[in-house]
CSV table of C-alpha atoms in Angstrom, one decimal:
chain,number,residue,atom,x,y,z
A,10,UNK,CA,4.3,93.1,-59.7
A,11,UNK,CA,0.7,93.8,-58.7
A,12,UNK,CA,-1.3,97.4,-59.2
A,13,UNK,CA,1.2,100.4,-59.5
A,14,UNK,CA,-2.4,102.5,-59.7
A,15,UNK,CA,-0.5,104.7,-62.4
A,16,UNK,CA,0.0,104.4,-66.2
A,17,UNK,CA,3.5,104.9,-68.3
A,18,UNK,CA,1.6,106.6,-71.5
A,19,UNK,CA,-1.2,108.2,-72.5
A,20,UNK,CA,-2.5,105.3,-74.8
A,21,UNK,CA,-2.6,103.7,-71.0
A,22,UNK,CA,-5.8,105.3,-70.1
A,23,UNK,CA,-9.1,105.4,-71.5
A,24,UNK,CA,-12.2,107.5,-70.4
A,25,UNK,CA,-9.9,109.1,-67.5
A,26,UNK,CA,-7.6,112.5,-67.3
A,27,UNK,CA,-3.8,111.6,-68.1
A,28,UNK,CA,-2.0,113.2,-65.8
A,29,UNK,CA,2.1,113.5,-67.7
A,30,UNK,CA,3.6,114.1,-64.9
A,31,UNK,CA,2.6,111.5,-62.8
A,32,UNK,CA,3.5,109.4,-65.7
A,33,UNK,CA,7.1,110.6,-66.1
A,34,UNK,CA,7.9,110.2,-62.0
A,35,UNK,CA,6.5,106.4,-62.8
A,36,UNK,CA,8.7,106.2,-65.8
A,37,UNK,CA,11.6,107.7,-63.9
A,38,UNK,CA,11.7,105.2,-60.7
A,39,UNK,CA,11.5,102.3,-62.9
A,40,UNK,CA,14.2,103.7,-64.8
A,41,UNK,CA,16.5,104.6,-61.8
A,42,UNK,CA,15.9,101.2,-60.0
A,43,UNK,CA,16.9,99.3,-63.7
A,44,UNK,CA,13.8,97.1,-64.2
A,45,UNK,CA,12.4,95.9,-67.3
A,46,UNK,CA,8.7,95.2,-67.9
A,47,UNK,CA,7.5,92.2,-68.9
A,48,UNK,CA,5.1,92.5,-72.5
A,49,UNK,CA,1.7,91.7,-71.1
A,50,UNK,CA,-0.4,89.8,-74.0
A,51,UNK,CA,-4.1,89.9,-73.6
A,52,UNK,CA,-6.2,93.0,-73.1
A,53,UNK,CA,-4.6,96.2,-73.6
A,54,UNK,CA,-6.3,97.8,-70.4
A,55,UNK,CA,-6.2,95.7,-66.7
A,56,UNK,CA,-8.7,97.4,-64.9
A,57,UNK,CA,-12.1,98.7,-65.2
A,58,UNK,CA,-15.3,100.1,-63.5
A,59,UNK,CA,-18.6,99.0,-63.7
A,60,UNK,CA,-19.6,100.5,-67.0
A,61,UNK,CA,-16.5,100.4,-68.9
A,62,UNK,CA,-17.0,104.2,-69.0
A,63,UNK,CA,-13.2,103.9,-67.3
A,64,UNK,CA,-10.0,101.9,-68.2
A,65,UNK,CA,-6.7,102.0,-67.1
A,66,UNK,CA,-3.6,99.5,-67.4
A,67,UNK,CA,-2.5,99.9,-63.5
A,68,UNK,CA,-1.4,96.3,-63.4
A,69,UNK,CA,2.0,95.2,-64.6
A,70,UNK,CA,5.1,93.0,-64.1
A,71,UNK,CA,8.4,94.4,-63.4
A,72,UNK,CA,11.7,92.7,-63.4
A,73,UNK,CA,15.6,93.0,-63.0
A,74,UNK,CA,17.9,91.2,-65.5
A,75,UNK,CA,18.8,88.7,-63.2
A,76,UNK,CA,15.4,87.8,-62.9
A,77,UNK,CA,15.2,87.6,-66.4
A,78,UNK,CA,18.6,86.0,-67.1
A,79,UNK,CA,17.1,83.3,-64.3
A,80,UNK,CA,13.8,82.9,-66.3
A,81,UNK,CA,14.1,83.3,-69.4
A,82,UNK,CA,11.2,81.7,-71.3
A,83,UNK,CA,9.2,84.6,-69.0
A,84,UNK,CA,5.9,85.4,-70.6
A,85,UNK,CA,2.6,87.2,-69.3
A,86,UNK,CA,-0.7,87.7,-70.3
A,87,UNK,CA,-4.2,89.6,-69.0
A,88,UNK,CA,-6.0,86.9,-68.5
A,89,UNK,CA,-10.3,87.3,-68.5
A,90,UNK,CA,-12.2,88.1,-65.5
A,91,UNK,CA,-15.6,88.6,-65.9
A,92,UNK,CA,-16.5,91.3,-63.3
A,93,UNK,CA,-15.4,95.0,-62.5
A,94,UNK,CA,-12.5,96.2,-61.5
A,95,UNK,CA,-8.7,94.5,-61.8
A,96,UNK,CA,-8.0,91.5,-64.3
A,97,UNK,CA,-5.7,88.7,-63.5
A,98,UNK,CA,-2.2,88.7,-65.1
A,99,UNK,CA,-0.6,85.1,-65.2
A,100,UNK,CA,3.3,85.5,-65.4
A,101,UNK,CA,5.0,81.9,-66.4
A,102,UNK,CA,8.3,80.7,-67.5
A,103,UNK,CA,7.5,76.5,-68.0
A,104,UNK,CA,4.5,74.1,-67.2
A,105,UNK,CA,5.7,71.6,-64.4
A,106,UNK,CA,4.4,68.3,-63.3
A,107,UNK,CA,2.7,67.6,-60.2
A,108,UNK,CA,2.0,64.0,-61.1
A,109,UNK,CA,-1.1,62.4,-60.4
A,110,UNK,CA,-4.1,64.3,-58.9
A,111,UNK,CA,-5.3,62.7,-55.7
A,112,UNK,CA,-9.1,61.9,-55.1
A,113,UNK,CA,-11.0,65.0,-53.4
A,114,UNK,CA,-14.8,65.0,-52.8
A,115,UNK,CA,-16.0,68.2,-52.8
A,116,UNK,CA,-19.0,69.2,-50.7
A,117,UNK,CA,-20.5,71.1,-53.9
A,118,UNK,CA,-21.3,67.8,-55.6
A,119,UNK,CA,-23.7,67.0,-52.0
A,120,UNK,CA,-26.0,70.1,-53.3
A,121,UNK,CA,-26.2,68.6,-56.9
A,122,UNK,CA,-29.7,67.1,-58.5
A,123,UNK,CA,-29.5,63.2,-57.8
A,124,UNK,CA,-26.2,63.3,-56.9
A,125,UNK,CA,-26.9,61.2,-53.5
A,126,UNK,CA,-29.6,58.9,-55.4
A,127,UNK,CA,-26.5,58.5,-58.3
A,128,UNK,CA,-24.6,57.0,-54.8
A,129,UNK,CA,-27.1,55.0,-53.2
A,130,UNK,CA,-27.8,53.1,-56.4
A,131,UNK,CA,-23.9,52.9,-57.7
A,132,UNK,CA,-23.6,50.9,-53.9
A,133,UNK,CA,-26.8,49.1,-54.2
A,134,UNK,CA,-26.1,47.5,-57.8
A,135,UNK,CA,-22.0,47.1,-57.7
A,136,UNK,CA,-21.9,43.2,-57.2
A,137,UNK,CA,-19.5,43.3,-54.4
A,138,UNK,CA,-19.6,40.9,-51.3
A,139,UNK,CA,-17.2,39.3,-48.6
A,140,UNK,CA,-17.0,37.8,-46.0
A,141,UNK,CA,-15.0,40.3,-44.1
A,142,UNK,CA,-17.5,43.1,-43.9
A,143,UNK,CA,-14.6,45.7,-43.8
A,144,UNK,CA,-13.1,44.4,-46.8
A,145,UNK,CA,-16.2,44.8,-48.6
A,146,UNK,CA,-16.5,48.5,-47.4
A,147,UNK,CA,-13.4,48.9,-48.4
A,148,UNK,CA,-14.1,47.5,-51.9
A,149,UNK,CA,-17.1,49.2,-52.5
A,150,UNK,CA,-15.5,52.8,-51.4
A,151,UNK,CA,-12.4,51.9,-54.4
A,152,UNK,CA,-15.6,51.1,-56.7
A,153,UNK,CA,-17.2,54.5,-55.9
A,154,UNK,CA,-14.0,56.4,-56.5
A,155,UNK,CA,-13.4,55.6,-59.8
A,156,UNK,CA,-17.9,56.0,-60.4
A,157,UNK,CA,-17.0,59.3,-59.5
A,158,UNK,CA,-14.4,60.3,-61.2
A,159,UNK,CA,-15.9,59.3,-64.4
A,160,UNK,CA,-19.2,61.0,-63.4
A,161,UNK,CA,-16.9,64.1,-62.8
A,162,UNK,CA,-15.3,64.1,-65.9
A,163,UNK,CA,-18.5,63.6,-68.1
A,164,UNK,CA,-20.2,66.5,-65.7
A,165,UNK,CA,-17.2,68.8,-66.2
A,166,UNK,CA,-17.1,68.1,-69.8
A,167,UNK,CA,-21.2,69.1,-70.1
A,168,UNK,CA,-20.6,71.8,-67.7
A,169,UNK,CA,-17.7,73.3,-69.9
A,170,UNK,CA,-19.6,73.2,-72.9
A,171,UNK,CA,-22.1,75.5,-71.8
A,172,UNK,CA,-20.0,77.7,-69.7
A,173,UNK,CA,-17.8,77.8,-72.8
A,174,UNK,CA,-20.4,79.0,-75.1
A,175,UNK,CA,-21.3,81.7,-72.7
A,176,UNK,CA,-17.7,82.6,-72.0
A,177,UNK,CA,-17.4,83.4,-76.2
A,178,UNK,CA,-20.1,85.9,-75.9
A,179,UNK,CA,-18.8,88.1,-73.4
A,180,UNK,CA,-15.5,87.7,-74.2
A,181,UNK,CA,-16.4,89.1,-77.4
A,182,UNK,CA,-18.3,91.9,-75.7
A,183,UNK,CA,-15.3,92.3,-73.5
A,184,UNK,CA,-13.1,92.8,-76.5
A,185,UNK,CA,-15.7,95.5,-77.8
A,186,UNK,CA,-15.3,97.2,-74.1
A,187,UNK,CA,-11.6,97.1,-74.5
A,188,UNK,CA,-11.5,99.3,-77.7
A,189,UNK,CA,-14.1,101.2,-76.3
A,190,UNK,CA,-17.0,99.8,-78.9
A,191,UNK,CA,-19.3,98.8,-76.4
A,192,UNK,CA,-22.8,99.9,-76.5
A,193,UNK,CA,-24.9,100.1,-73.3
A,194,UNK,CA,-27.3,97.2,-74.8
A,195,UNK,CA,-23.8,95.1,-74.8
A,196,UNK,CA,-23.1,95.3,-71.6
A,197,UNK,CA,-26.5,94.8,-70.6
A,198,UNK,CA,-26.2,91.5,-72.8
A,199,UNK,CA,-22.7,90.9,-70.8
A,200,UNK,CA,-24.1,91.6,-67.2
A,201,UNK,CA,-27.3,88.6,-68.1
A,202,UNK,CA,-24.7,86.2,-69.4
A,203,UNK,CA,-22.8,86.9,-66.8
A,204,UNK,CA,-25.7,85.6,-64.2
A,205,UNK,CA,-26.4,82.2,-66.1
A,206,UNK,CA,-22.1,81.8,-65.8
A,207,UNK,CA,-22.8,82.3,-62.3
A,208,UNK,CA,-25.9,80.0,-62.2
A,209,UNK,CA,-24.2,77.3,-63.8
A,210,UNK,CA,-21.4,77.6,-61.5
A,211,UNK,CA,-23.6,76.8,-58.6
């Protein structure tokens, strides 16, 4: 699996000299060492340069049939990836449970607007007291957790609202670059949506 920085057919290649030979020697090793490739759903091309001037499918999955007999709900797709060069393929065969996901605080919320005032106050006006100052601090800390979270999840769910909304417009430009419809004003368009992705990130 990975980038085999070759293509089986012409249809493979866009923008770029096909070179047949190459192609058969590629089509001849995976034919001699049995494998099957996995149908990749998605974009039709897995890499590209800077300008989409270029595309090639380089990327692929390759399996035996034991592999196949073993996983047999085996599916892949190209998955987006929103700067040059190679796109992610996810290869899966069933969704499995982790259980619960453990607390993490992550240093990226301490560079967040009001994020330590959102703290400070969420400490000051919980209510809770003892007598035992560690089991107070340990009270207010369980408090906080579950302040968090909830902030998290309302944050995320603004956040992925407007990364969303960004993430439709260039993929639709991406699907224009793909069948090789872009114009240069698109990808102009993509490279500024790309920045407030980016921003918004941050």
């Amino acid at each position: 699996m990975g980038d085999f920085n070759e293509v089986r057919e012409a249809i493979e290649r866009y923008g770029s000299v096909f070179y047949q030979n190459q192609s058969d020697l590629f089509n001849e090793f995976i034919l001699d060492e049995n494998l099957i490739e996995v149908n990749l759903g998605g974009y039709s091309f897995t890499w590209t340069d800077s300008w989409a001037s270029k595309m090639s499918k380089l990327d692929r999955f390759l399996a035996s049939d034991s592999f196949l007999d073993m996983f047999v709900g085996v599916t892949a797709v190209v998955l987006d990836k929103f700067i040059p060069d190679h796109r992610p393929i996810l290869l899966k065969e069933k969704v499995i449970n982790f259980g619960p996901t453990p607390f993490c605080f992550f240093n990226s919320w301490l560079d967040m607007e009001d994020f330590h005032k959102f703290v400070t106050e969420t400490c000051a006006t919980d209510g809770i007291v003892d007598v035992n100052g560690f089991v107070a601090y340990k009270k207010k800390l369980q408090n906080l957790k579950k302040v968090i979270r909830d902030w998290n999840s309302y944050t995320r769910v603004v956040h992925k609202e407007k990364k969303d909304k960004l993430t439709s417009h260039i993929v639709a430009i991406d699907l224009l670059v793909d069948q090789g419809g872009a114009s240069k004003e698109d990808l102009m368009l993509r490279n500024e949506l790309m920045n407030q992705s980016t921003e918004l990130q941050n």
